[in-house]
Coordinates of C-alpha atoms in Angstrom, one line a residue:
X1 CA 99.9 79.2 87.7
X2 CA 99.3 82.3 90.1
X3 CA 102.3 83.8 91.7
X4 CA 100.6 85.8 94.2
X5 CA 97.4 83.9 95.3
X6 CA 96.6 80.4 96.5
X7 CA 93.5 78.4 96.0
X8 CA 94.0 75.6 98.3
X9 CA 92.0 75.5 101.4
X10 CA 94.4 76.7 104.0
X11 CA 93.6 74.5 107.1
X12 CA 91.6 71.3 107.3
X13 CA 88.7 71.4 109.8
X14 CA 89.8 67.7 110.6
X15 CA 92.2 69.0 113.1
X16 CA 90.0 71.3 114.8
X17 CA 88.8 68.9 117.5
X18 CA 92.0 67.6 118.5
X19 CA 93.6 71.3 118.8
X20 CA 90.4 72.5 120.9
X21 CA 90.7 69.5 123.3
X22 CA 94.2 70.6 123.8
X23 CA 93.4 74.2 124.4
X24 CA 90.7 73.0 126.8
X25 CA 93.1 70.9 128.8
X26 CA 95.6 74.0 128.7
X27 CA 92.8 76.2 130.0
X28 CA 91.5 73.5 132.7
X29 CA 95.3 73.4 133.8
X30 CA 95.5 77.2 134.3
X31 CA 91.9 77.4 136.1
X32 CA 90.3 79.1 133.3
X33 CA 86.7 78.4 132.0
X34 CA 87.0 79.9 128.5
X35 CA 89.3 81.7 126.2
X36 CA 88.8 84.1 123.6
X37 CA 90.5 83.8 120.1
X38 CA 90.0 86.7 117.7
X39 CA 91.5 87.1 114.0
X40 CA 93.3 90.1 115.3
X41 CA 97.1 89.9 115.6
X42 CA 99.0 92.3 117.7
X43 CA 98.6 95.3 115.3
X44 CA 94.8 94.6 114.6
X45 CA 95.8 94.2 110.8
X46 CA 93.6 93.0 108.0
X47 CA 96.2 90.4 107.1
X48 CA 98.2 88.8 109.6
X49 CA 101.5 86.6 109.4
X50 CA 101.3 83.0 109.5
X51 CA 102.6 83.0 113.3
X52 CA 99.7 85.3 114.3
X53 CA 97.0 83.4 112.4
X54 CA 95.8 81.7 115.6
X55 CA 92.0 81.5 114.6
X56 CA 92.7 79.6 111.4
X57 CA 95.0 77.2 112.9
X58 CA 92.7 76.3 115.9
X59 CA 89.5 76.3 114.0
X60 CA 90.3 76.0 110.3
X61 CA 88.4 79.3 109.5
X62 CA 90.4 81.6 107.3
X63 CA 88.2 84.4 106.8
X64 CA 89.7 88.2 107.7
X65 CA 87.1 88.5 110.4
X66 CA 85.7 86.5 113.2
X67 CA 86.0 85.4 116.9
X68 CA 86.0 82.2 118.7
X69 CA 85.0 81.8 122.1
X70 CA 85.9 78.3 123.5
X71 CA 84.6 77.1 126.7
X72 CA 85.1 73.8 128.7
X73 CA 81.7 72.2 127.2
X74 CA 80.8 74.4 124.1
X75 CA 82.4 76.8 121.6
X76 CA 81.4 79.6 119.0
X77 CA 82.7 81.2 116.0
X78 CA 81.3 84.5 115.7
X79 CA 81.2 85.6 112.1
X80 CA 79.7 88.7 110.0
X81 CA 77.5 88.0 106.8
X82 CA 80.5 87.8 104.6
X83 CA 81.5 84.6 106.1
X84 CA 78.3 82.4 107.1
X85 CA 78.9 79.8 104.3
X86 CA 82.7 79.9 104.7
X87 CA 82.5 79.3 108.4
X88 CA 79.9 76.3 108.1
X89 CA 82.2 74.6 105.4
X90 CA 85.5 75.2 107.0
X91 CA 85.0 74.4 111.0
X92 CA 84.1 71.2 112.4
X93 CA 80.5 72.2 113.5
X94 CA 80.6 69.1 115.9
X95 CA 82.7 70.9 118.4
X96 CA 82.3 74.6 117.3
X97 CA 78.9 76.6 116.4
X98 CA 79.3 79.2 113.8
X99 CA 77.2 82.1 114.7
X100 CA 75.9 84.9 112.6
X101 CA 77.1 88.4 114.1
X102 CA 73.7 90.1 113.2
X103 CA 72.1 87.3 115.5
X104 CA 74.5 87.2 118.4
X105 CA 77.6 89.5 118.9
X106 CA 80.6 87.8 120.7
X107 CA 79.8 89.9 123.8
X108 CA 76.0 88.5 124.1
X109 CA 77.1 85.0 123.4
X110 CA 79.5 85.0 126.4
X111 CA 77.0 86.7 128.3
X112 CA 74.6 83.9 127.8
X113 CA 77.0 81.0 128.1
X114 CA 79.8 81.8 130.3
X115 CA 79.1 80.0 133.6
X116 CA 78.8 82.4 136.5
X117 CA 81.4 82.6 138.8
X118 CA 84.0 81.3 136.3
X119 CA 86.9 83.0 134.5
X120 CA 87.3 83.9 130.9
X121 CA 90.8 84.3 129.5
X122 CA 92.2 86.8 127.1
X123 CA 95.4 87.6 125.4
X124 CA 95.9 91.8 126.4
X125 CA 98.0 92.0 122.9
X126 CA 95.0 91.1 120.7
X127 CA 92.4 93.3 122.3
X128 CA 91.8 97.3 122.0
X129 CA 90.7 99.2 124.9
X130 CA 87.3 99.8 123.6
X131 CA 87.0 95.9 122.7
X132 CA 88.1 95.0 126.2
X133 CA 85.6 97.4 127.7
X134 CA 82.9 95.3 125.7
X135 CA 84.4 92.0 126.9
X136 CA 84.1 93.3 130.8
X137 CA 80.5 94.1 130.3
X138 CA 79.7 90.8 128.7
X139 CA 81.4 88.8 131.6
X140 CA 80.0 91.1 134.2
X141 CA 76.4 90.1 132.8
X142 CA 77.3 86.6 133.0
X143 CA 78.3 87.1 136.6
X144 CA 82.2 85.7 135.7
X145 CA 85.5 87.3 135.7
X146 CA 88.0 88.3 132.9
X147 CA 91.7 87.7 133.4
X148 CA 94.4 88.5 131.1
X149 CA 97.2 85.9 130.3
X150 CA 100.9 86.3 130.0
X151 CA 101.2 84.1 127.0
X152 CA 98.8 83.2 124.4
X153 CA 97.4 79.7 125.1
X154 CA 97.4 79.0 121.5
X155 CA 101.0 79.6 121.2
X156 CA 101.4 77.1 124.2
X157 CA 99.8 74.5 122.4
X158 CA 101.1 75.3 118.9
X159 CA 104.1 73.2 118.6
X160 CA 105.1 73.9 115.0
X161 CA 104.2 77.5 115.2
X162 CA 105.9 79.4 112.2
X163 CA 108.6 81.9 113.2
X164 CA 107.8 85.4 112.9
X165 CA 108.4 87.1 109.4
X166 CA 111.9 88.3 108.4
X167 CA 111.1 90.1 105.2
X168 CA 113.6 93.1 104.8
X169 CA 112.6 96.6 105.7
X170 CA 113.2 99.0 102.6
X171 CA 113.1 102.6 102.0
X172 CA 110.2 103.9 99.9
X173 CA 111.6 106.0 97.2
X174 CA 110.8 110.0 97.7
X175 CA 109.6 110.3 93.9
X176 CA 106.7 108.1 95.2
X177 CA 106.5 109.2 98.7
X178 CA 106.4 112.9 98.0
X179 CA 107.5 114.1 101.4
X180 CA 110.4 113.2 103.3
X181 CA 110.1 111.6 106.7
X182 CA 111.7 114.8 108.3
X183 CA 108.6 116.8 107.0
X184 CA 106.2 114.2 108.2
X185 CA 107.6 114.2 111.5
X186 CA 107.1 118.1 112.0
X187 CA 103.7 117.6 111.1
X188 CA 103.0 115.1 113.4
X189 CA 104.8 116.9 116.4
X190 CA 102.8 120.0 115.5
X191 CA 99.7 118.1 116.2
X192 CA 101.0 116.6 119.1
X193 CA 101.6 120.1 120.7
X194 CA 98.2 121.0 119.4
X195 CA 96.7 118.2 121.6
X196 CA 99.3 118.3 124.4
X197 CA 100.8 114.8 123.9
X198 CA 104.2 114.1 125.0
X199 CA 104.6 110.9 122.9
X200 CA 102.7 108.9 120.4
X201 CA 103.2 104.9 120.1
X202 CA 102.4 103.8 116.7
X203 CA 101.1 100.4 116.8
X204 CA 99.6 100.6 113.2
X205 CA 102.3 99.2 110.7
X206 CA 100.7 101.4 107.8
X207 CA 101.3 104.4 110.0
X208 CA 104.7 103.6 110.6
X209 CA 105.6 102.7 106.9
X210 CA 104.1 106.1 105.8
X211 CA 106.0 108.4 108.3
X212 CA 109.3 107.0 107.9
X213 CA 108.8 105.9 104.3
X214 CA 109.6 102.3 104.6
X215 CA 107.7 99.3 103.2
X216 CA 108.1 95.7 103.8
X217 CA 106.8 92.3 103.0
X218 CA 105.6 90.6 106.4
X219 CA 101.9 90.0 105.6
X220 CA 100.4 88.9 102.3
X221 CA 99.2 91.7 99.7
X222 CA 100.1 94.8 101.6
X223 CA 103.9 95.9 101.6
X224 CA 103.9 96.4 105.5
X225 CA 107.1 96.0 107.9
X226 CA 105.4 94.8 111.1
X227 CA 107.1 96.8 114.2
X228 CA 106.3 99.5 116.6
X229 CA 107.5 103.3 116.9
X230 CA 107.4 105.6 119.6
X231 CA 107.8 109.3 118.6
X232 CA 108.5 111.8 121.6
X233 CA 107.7 115.5 121.3
X234 CA 111.3 116.2 121.2
X235 CA 114.5 114.2 120.1
X236 CA 115.0 110.9 118.0
X237 CA 112.0 108.5 117.2
X238 CA 112.4 104.9 118.1
X239 CA 111.8 102.0 115.6
X240 CA 111.2 98.6 116.9
X241 CA 112.1 95.8 114.3
X242 CA 113.9 92.3 114.5
X243 CA 117.2 93.8 113.6
X244 CA 117.7 91.0 110.8
X245 CA 115.1 92.7 108.6
X246 CA 116.8 96.3 108.7
X247 CA 118.6 96.6 105.3
X248 CA 121.7 99.3 105.2
X249 CA 119.4 101.2 102.6
X250 CA 116.7 101.6 105.3
X251 CA 119.0 102.5 108.0
X252 CA 120.5 105.2 105.6
X253 CA 117.2 106.5 104.7
X254 CA 115.9 107.0 108.5
X255 CA 119.5 108.3 109.3
X256 CA 119.4 110.6 112.6
X257 CA 115.6 110.9 112.5
X258 CA 115.3 107.7 114.7
X259 CA 117.2 105.0 116.0
X260 CA 116.5 101.3 115.2
X261 CA 116.1 99.1 118.3
X262 CA 115.5 95.4 118.9
X263 CA 111.6 94.3 119.4
X264 CA 113.0 92.8 122.7
X265 CA 113.6 96.6 123.9
X266 CA 110.0 97.5 123.0
X267 CA 108.5 96.8 126.5
X268 CA 111.1 98.3 128.6
X269 CA 111.0 101.4 126.2
X270 CA 107.2 101.8 127.1
X271 CA 108.4 101.6 130.8
X272 CA 110.9 104.7 130.2
X273 CA 108.1 106.7 128.4
X274 CA 105.8 105.8 131.4
X275 CA 108.2 106.9 133.7
X276 CA 108.6 110.2 132.1
X277 CA 105.3 111.2 133.4
X278 CA 104.0 112.6 130.2
X279 CA 100.6 112.1 128.3
X280 CA 101.3 109.2 125.8
X281 CA 98.7 108.6 122.8
X282 CA 97.6 105.1 122.1
X283 CA 95.6 104.4 119.1
X284 CA 92.2 103.7 119.7
X285 CA 91.8 101.5 116.4
X286 CA 95.2 99.3 116.7
X287 CA 96.6 100.1 120.5
X288 CA 96.7 96.9 122.2
X289 CA 95.6 97.0 125.9
X290 CA 99.1 95.6 126.9
X291 CA 100.4 98.7 125.7
X292 CA 98.2 100.9 128.0
X293 CA 98.8 98.9 131.1
X294 CA 102.8 98.9 130.5
X295 CA 102.7 102.6 130.3
X296 CA 100.2 103.2 133.1
X297 CA 102.1 100.9 135.6
X298 CA 105.2 102.7 135.0
X299 CA 103.2 106.0 136.1
X300 CA 102.5 107.4 132.7
X301 CA 99.2 108.7 131.5
X302 CA 97.6 107.3 128.5
X303 CA 95.3 109.1 126.2
X304 CA 93.4 106.6 123.9
X305 CA 92.4 108.3 120.8
X306 CA 92.8 108.2 116.8
X307 CA 96.6 108.2 115.8
X308 CA 97.2 111.6 114.4
X309 CA 99.0 110.1 111.4
X310 CA 96.1 108.2 110.0
X311 CA 94.2 111.2 108.5
X312 CA 97.5 112.8 107.4
X313 CA 98.2 109.4 105.2
X314 CA 94.8 109.7 104.0
X315 CA 95.3 112.8 102.1
X316 CA 97.5 112.3 99.3
X317 CA 100.2 114.7 98.0
X318 CA 100.9 115.6 94.4
X319 CA 103.7 112.8 94.1
X320 CA 101.5 110.2 95.4
X321 CA 98.6 111.2 93.0
X322 CA 100.6 111.2 90.1
X323 CA 101.9 107.7 91.0
X324 CA 98.3 106.4 91.4
X325 CA 97.6 108.1 87.7
X326 CA 100.6 106.2 86.4
X327 CA 99.6 103.0 88.3
X328 CA 95.8 102.9 86.9
X329 CA 96.9 103.5 83.4
X330 CA 99.1 100.4 83.7
X331 CA 96.6 98.4 85.5
X332 CA 94.0 99.7 82.8
X333 CA 95.8 98.0 80.1
X334 CA 96.1 94.9 81.8
X335 CA 92.3 94.9 82.3
X336 CA 91.7 95.6 78.9
X337 CA 93.6 92.7 77.8
X338 CA 91.9 90.4 80.3
X339 CA 88.6 91.5 79.3
X340 CA 89.4 91.1 75.5
X341 CA 90.6 87.7 76.5
X342 CA 87.5 86.8 78.4
X343 CA 85.1 87.9 75.8
X344 CA 86.7 85.7 73.1
X345 CA 87.5 82.8 75.4
X346 CA 84.3 82.6 77.8
X347 CA 81.8 81.8 75.4
X348 CA 83.7 78.8 74.0
X349 CA 83.1 77.0 77.7
X350 CA 86.0 75.4 79.7
X351 CA 86.9 78.5 81.5
X352 CA 86.7 78.4 85.5
X353 CA 87.1 81.1 88.2
X354 CA 90.5 80.2 88.8
X355 CA 91.4 80.5 85.3
X356 CA 90.1 83.9 85.1
X357 CA 92.3 84.8 88.1
X358 CA 95.2 83.4 86.6
X359 CA 95.1 85.1 83.6
X360 CA 94.3 88.4 84.9
X361 CA 97.3 88.1 87.3
X362 CA 99.4 87.2 84.2
X363 CA 98.6 90.2 82.3
X364 CA 99.6 92.4 85.3
X365 CA 102.9 90.4 85.7
X366 CA 103.3 91.2 82.1
X367 CA 103.6 95.0 83.1
X368 CA 106.8 94.4 84.5
X369 CA 105.8 96.6 87.5
X370 CA 103.7 94.2 89.6
X371 CA 104.9 93.8 93.3
X372 CA 101.8 91.8 94.4
X373 CA 98.2 91.7 94.2
X374 CA 96.2 93.9 96.5
X375 CA 93.8 91.4 97.8
X376 CA 93.0 87.8 96.8
X377 CA 90.7 88.2 93.6
X378 CA 87.1 87.8 94.0
X379 CA 86.2 85.6 91.0
X380 CA 82.6 84.7 91.0
X381 CA 80.4 82.9 88.3
X382 CA 76.7 82.7 88.6
X383 CA 75.8 81.8 92.2
X384 CA 79.4 83.0 93.6
X385 CA 79.0 86.3 92.1
X386 CA 76.4 86.9 94.8
X387 CA 78.7 86.5 97.7
X388 CA 80.3 90.0 98.0
X389 CA 83.5 88.7 99.5
X390 CA 83.6 85.1 97.8
X391 CA 87.2 83.9 97.7
X392 CA 87.5 80.8 95.2
X393 CA 89.0 77.8 96.1
X394 CA 89.9 74.6 94.1
X395 CA 86.8 73.2 96.1
X396 CA 84.5 76.0 95.2
X397 CA 85.9 76.7 91.6
X398 CA 82.8 76.9 89.4
X399 CA 82.8 76.9 85.6
X400 CA 82.0 80.2 83.7
X401 CA 78.9 79.3 81.7
X402 CA 76.9 80.8 79.0
X403 CA 74.1 83.3 79.7
X404 CA 75.7 83.8 83.2
X405 CA 77.1 86.6 85.0
X406 CA 80.8 86.4 86.0
X407 CA 82.0 89.2 88.4
X408 CA 86.1 90.0 89.1
X409 CA 87.1 92.3 92.0
X410 CA 90.8 92.4 91.8
X411 CA 93.6 95.1 92.5
X412 CA 97.5 95.3 92.1
X413 CA 100.3 96.7 94.1
X414 CA 103.1 98.8 92.1
X415 CA 105.6 100.8 93.7
X416 CA 103.7 104.0 92.7
X417 CA 100.1 103.0 93.5
X418 CA 97.4 100.5 94.6
X419 CA 94.5 99.7 92.7
X420 CA 91.3 98.3 93.1
X421 CA 88.5 97.6 90.5
X422 CA 85.7 95.5 89.9
X423 CA 83.9 94.5 86.6
X424 CA 80.5 92.5 86.0
X425 CA 80.5 90.7 82.6
X426 CA 77.8 88.8 81.0
X427 CA 79.0 85.7 79.0
X428 CA 76.4 85.3 76.6
X429 CA 72.7 87.1 76.9
X430 CA 71.5 88.8 79.9
X431 CA 68.0 88.5 81.3
X432 CA 65.8 91.7 81.4
X433 CA 66.1 91.3 85.2
X434 CA 69.9 91.2 85.2
X435 CA 70.0 94.4 82.9
X436 CA 67.5 96.2 85.2
X437 CA 69.6 95.7 88.2
X438 CA 72.7 96.1 86.6
X439 CA 71.6 99.5 85.2
X440 CA 70.4 100.6 88.8
X441 CA 73.6 99.6 90.2
X442 CA 75.3 101.9 87.6
X443 CA 73.2 104.8 88.1
X444 CA 74.2 104.5 91.6
X445 CA 77.7 104.6 90.7
X446 CA 77.2 107.6 88.3
X447 CA 75.6 109.6 91.0
X448 CA 78.7 109.1 93.3
X449 CA 81.2 110.0 90.5
X450 CA 79.3 113.1 89.6
X451 CA 78.6 114.1 93.3
X452 CA 79.4 117.7 94.3
X453 CA 79.5 118.4 97.9
X454 CA 80.5 121.2 100.3
X455 CA 83.6 121.0 102.6
X456 CA 82.7 119.0 105.7
X457 CA 80.7 116.5 104.1
X458 CA 81.4 112.8 105.4
X459 CA 80.8 109.8 103.5
X460 CA 77.7 108.7 105.4
X461 CA 76.0 112.0 104.0
X462 CA 76.6 110.7 100.2
X463 CA 76.1 107.0 100.9
X464 CA 72.7 107.1 99.8
X465 CA 73.3 108.6 96.4
X466 CA 74.6 105.0 95.3
X467 CA 71.5 103.7 96.7
X468 CA 68.7 105.7 95.5
X469 CA 68.1 103.7 92.2
X470 CA 67.9 100.5 94.0
X471 CA 65.8 101.7 96.7
X472 CA 63.4 102.9 94.2
X473 CA 63.0 99.1 93.1
X474 CA 62.8 98.0 96.8
X475 CA 66.4 96.7 96.6
X476 CA 69.6 97.7 98.3
X477 CA 73.2 96.2 99.1
X478 CA 74.7 95.2 102.4
X479 CA 78.2 96.7 102.2
X480 CA 79.3 100.1 102.4
X481 CA 79.7 102.0 99.0
X482 CA 83.3 103.0 99.3
X483 CA 86.4 102.4 101.3
X484 CA 89.8 104.4 101.6
X485 CA 93.0 103.4 99.4
X486 CA 96.4 103.8 100.6
X487 CA 99.4 104.6 98.4
X488 CA 101.6 101.4 97.9
X489 CA 99.8 100.4 101.4
X490 CA 96.5 99.0 102.2
X491 CA 93.8 98.6 99.6
X492 CA 91.5 99.1 102.7
X493 CA 92.4 102.5 104.3
X494 CA 90.9 104.7 106.8
X495 CA 89.4 106.7 108.3
X496 CA 87.7 108.0 105.1
X497 CA 85.1 105.8 103.9
X498 CA 81.8 106.1 101.9
X499 CA 79.2 104.1 104.0
X500 CA 76.5 104.6 106.3
X501 CA 79.0 104.7 109.5
X502 CA 81.6 107.0 107.3
X503 CA 81.6 110.0 109.8
X504 CA 85.2 111.5 108.7
X505 CA 84.8 114.5 106.5
X506 CA 86.0 114.0 103.0
X507 CA 89.2 116.0 102.3
X508 CA 90.9 117.0 98.9
X509 CA 93.6 114.3 98.2
X510 CA 91.7 111.3 99.8
X511 CA 91.5 108.3 97.5
X512 CA 88.2 106.1 97.7
X513 CA 86.4 103.3 96.1
X514 CA 83.0 103.7 94.4
X515 CA 81.5 100.3 94.4
X516 CA 77.6 99.9 94.9
X517 CA 76.3 96.5 93.9
X518 CA 73.3 94.2 93.9
X519 CA 73.3 90.5 94.9
X520 CA 70.6 87.9 94.2
X521 CA 71.4 84.9 96.6
X522 CA 71.8 81.9 94.8
X523 CA 71.7 83.4 91.2
X524 CA 73.9 86.2 90.4
X525 CA 75.9 89.3 91.9
X526 CA 76.6 92.9 90.4
X527 CA 79.1 95.3 91.3
X528 CA 80.7 98.3 89.6
X529 CA 83.9 99.6 91.1
X530 CA 86.3 102.3 90.3
X531 CA 88.8 104.3 92.5
X532 CA 88.0 108.2 92.8
X533 CA 90.2 111.0 94.2
X534 CA 88.4 113.9 96.1
X535 CA 89.4 117.3 94.3
X536 CA 88.4 120.9 94.8
X537 CA 85.4 121.9 92.5
X538 CA 84.5 125.6 91.7
X539 CA 80.8 126.3 91.2
X540 CA 80.0 129.6 89.5
X541 CA 78.1 132.0 91.7
X542 CA 78.5 129.8 94.7
X543 CA 79.9 130.9 98.4
X544 CA 81.0 127.5 99.7
X545 CA 84.4 125.4 99.3
X546 CA 83.2 122.6 97.4
X547 CA 84.5 119.1 96.3
X548 CA 83.8 116.6 93.9
X549 CA 85.6 113.3 92.5
X550 CA 88.0 112.6 89.8
X551 CA 87.6 109.0 88.6
X552 CA 91.0 107.1 88.7
X553 CA 90.2 103.7 87.2
X554 CA 89.8 103.3 83.4
X555 CA 88.2 100.0 82.5
X556 CA 85.0 99.6 80.0
X557 CA 81.7 99.0 81.8
X558 CA 79.5 96.0 79.9
X559 CA 77.2 97.8 77.7
X560 CA 75.5 94.7 77.3
X561 CA 74.2 94.8 80.6
X562 CA 72.9 98.6 80.3
X563 CA 69.2 99.2 79.8
X564 CA 69.4 102.7 78.5
X565 CA 65.5 103.0 78.8
X566 CA 66.1 103.6 82.8
X567 CA 68.8 106.3 82.4
X568 CA 68.6 109.8 82.4
X569 CA 70.2 111.8 79.5
X570 CA 73.0 113.0 81.8
X571 CA 73.6 109.4 82.8
X572 CA 74.2 108.3 79.5
X573 CA 76.4 111.3 78.6
X574 CA 78.6 110.4 81.8
X575 CA 78.8 106.8 80.6
X576 CA 79.9 108.0 77.2
X577 CA 82.4 110.5 78.4
X578 CA 83.8 108.0 80.7
X579 CA 84.3 105.6 78.1
X580 CA 85.7 108.1 75.5
X581 CA 88.6 108.8 78.3
X582 CA 89.0 105.0 78.8
X583 CA 89.5 104.7 74.9
X584 CA 91.8 107.7 74.8
X585 CA 94.0 106.7 77.4
X586 CA 94.2 103.0 77.2
X587 CA 93.7 102.3 73.3
X588 CA 97.1 103.8 72.3
X589 CA 98.8 101.3 74.7
X590 CA 97.2 98.4 73.2
X591 CA 97.5 96.4 70.0
X592 CA 95.4 94.2 67.5
X593 CA 92.5 92.2 68.8
X594 CA 92.7 93.7 72.3
X595 CA 92.5 97.3 70.9
X596 CA 89.9 96.5 68.7
X597 CA 88.0 95.1 71.3
X598 CA 88.3 97.9 73.5
X599 CA 87.0 100.3 70.7
X600 CA 84.0 98.5 70.4
X601 CA 83.4 98.0 74.2
X602 CA 83.7 101.8 74.4
X603 CA 81.5 102.7 71.9
X604 CA 78.8 105.7 72.5
X605 CA 75.3 104.6 73.3
X606 CA 72.0 106.3 73.6

């Protein structure tokens, strides 16, 4: 039984028509032709609390990204390619039409379908400044009007809406954080002075948690305390939480650096900041339009731009790096025990995708340090492995069968670090095509792992390294090569990333994933993922400051899927060296059959 994951369908689409009918009645009562329902909460979070999961409640769709536009005579759910199948299965298509983002954006759908002269309503707490500008252009193209609402229309009709989360806010130990909140505030204020900012409104709970060394449990899989903060250029900061969440330990840890205030005082505090007449930074990525309007209405000047904390948080200090090393060794033991178990049991038949998720979680629980899984595990057998963001449910659960690929993408939250690892395993014998594709993905993974690059290089500039072996065979994958990783925070952290749109220069101390893949629709999928750390590199005779990557993850790569004839000598050396490190670091922490399995799984090849 999984402790941290559920496999039940979250919402039944059978209630969708009734709920959409109630929403349309409320829209008509207020004179609106349409209403926008994004997946977002007030913080634009990847994971949202149950009381803010309005899109799922209304439509039945539980994906992590999507936007519904409800008009009086039609409705659409815009989703990206990850969720095409899921959206069609979860929503009642007799009342709402799933639309692929690649075919039509939400803005284009509005421009094409909103009746001229009508009004489209939106909640200003759920849209950023850039998002609103796009909506305004779309509505103008349709010849309509855009109107904010003072209360979300879903909240009006959601009679049994859950209460906001009340998880305790606790201090994150300095041994793991590595820097005091006082020191972080000094750095933030130095950056504010450089950019001539008088105050920063922190709307991203990750940045709030990092700055004040706090953690919570208000959303799934990420230890976040949901709230806001205002940091003035001088004086005490203000932290806004429900007072019931503040523990004595959190209050003592923050001390005189900030005062805790009730969430009910947040908007009046924005008024006060606005009346001061200074320049206030609102985060372009997470700052709601409602924040901007409140400050401007009080006379303040809003500067919409990057929260300066995001980049500071992305560069890990020595304590965070040491914590990650410890977390990955611990997680490597759990993964080795799991892979040894899978290799012994899967060929017998009878295992399912859910069985694998539950067993891996159990091995992580056995470490005694697991706080949560860092995201719902992606456990895909055969054709389900070809869905990069597949999430197994009791309805979709497939058996793990002989001569089939099985893909498991999972991670853990430990107090000293966050992990994320993907392994692709063959049960039985692979086809020649499987080995070819796996080896090309592995070559791309190795190219990133071995990359050396000058300071100032962005993730976009090295993303093609991971794709070249696939491109040479006329193949590719449709997701980024790597995302940033938090330190006992989000498993998906920005601004750093390795992707075609990864335009932030990589800096020493940044953690990312390295996860190229290949997906054959309806047949199988392949992904190999390790976490990596940007570190300085010295090149003899060079005159540039250079960086490379340290690999953090230590888990065997399935040698049965490797076609050595495709690989260069240097690539084989890298694979053998990597497996030697896995053996050296993980084997002493194992016993019996698991240890014997690991030693065989990491044997030299070539």
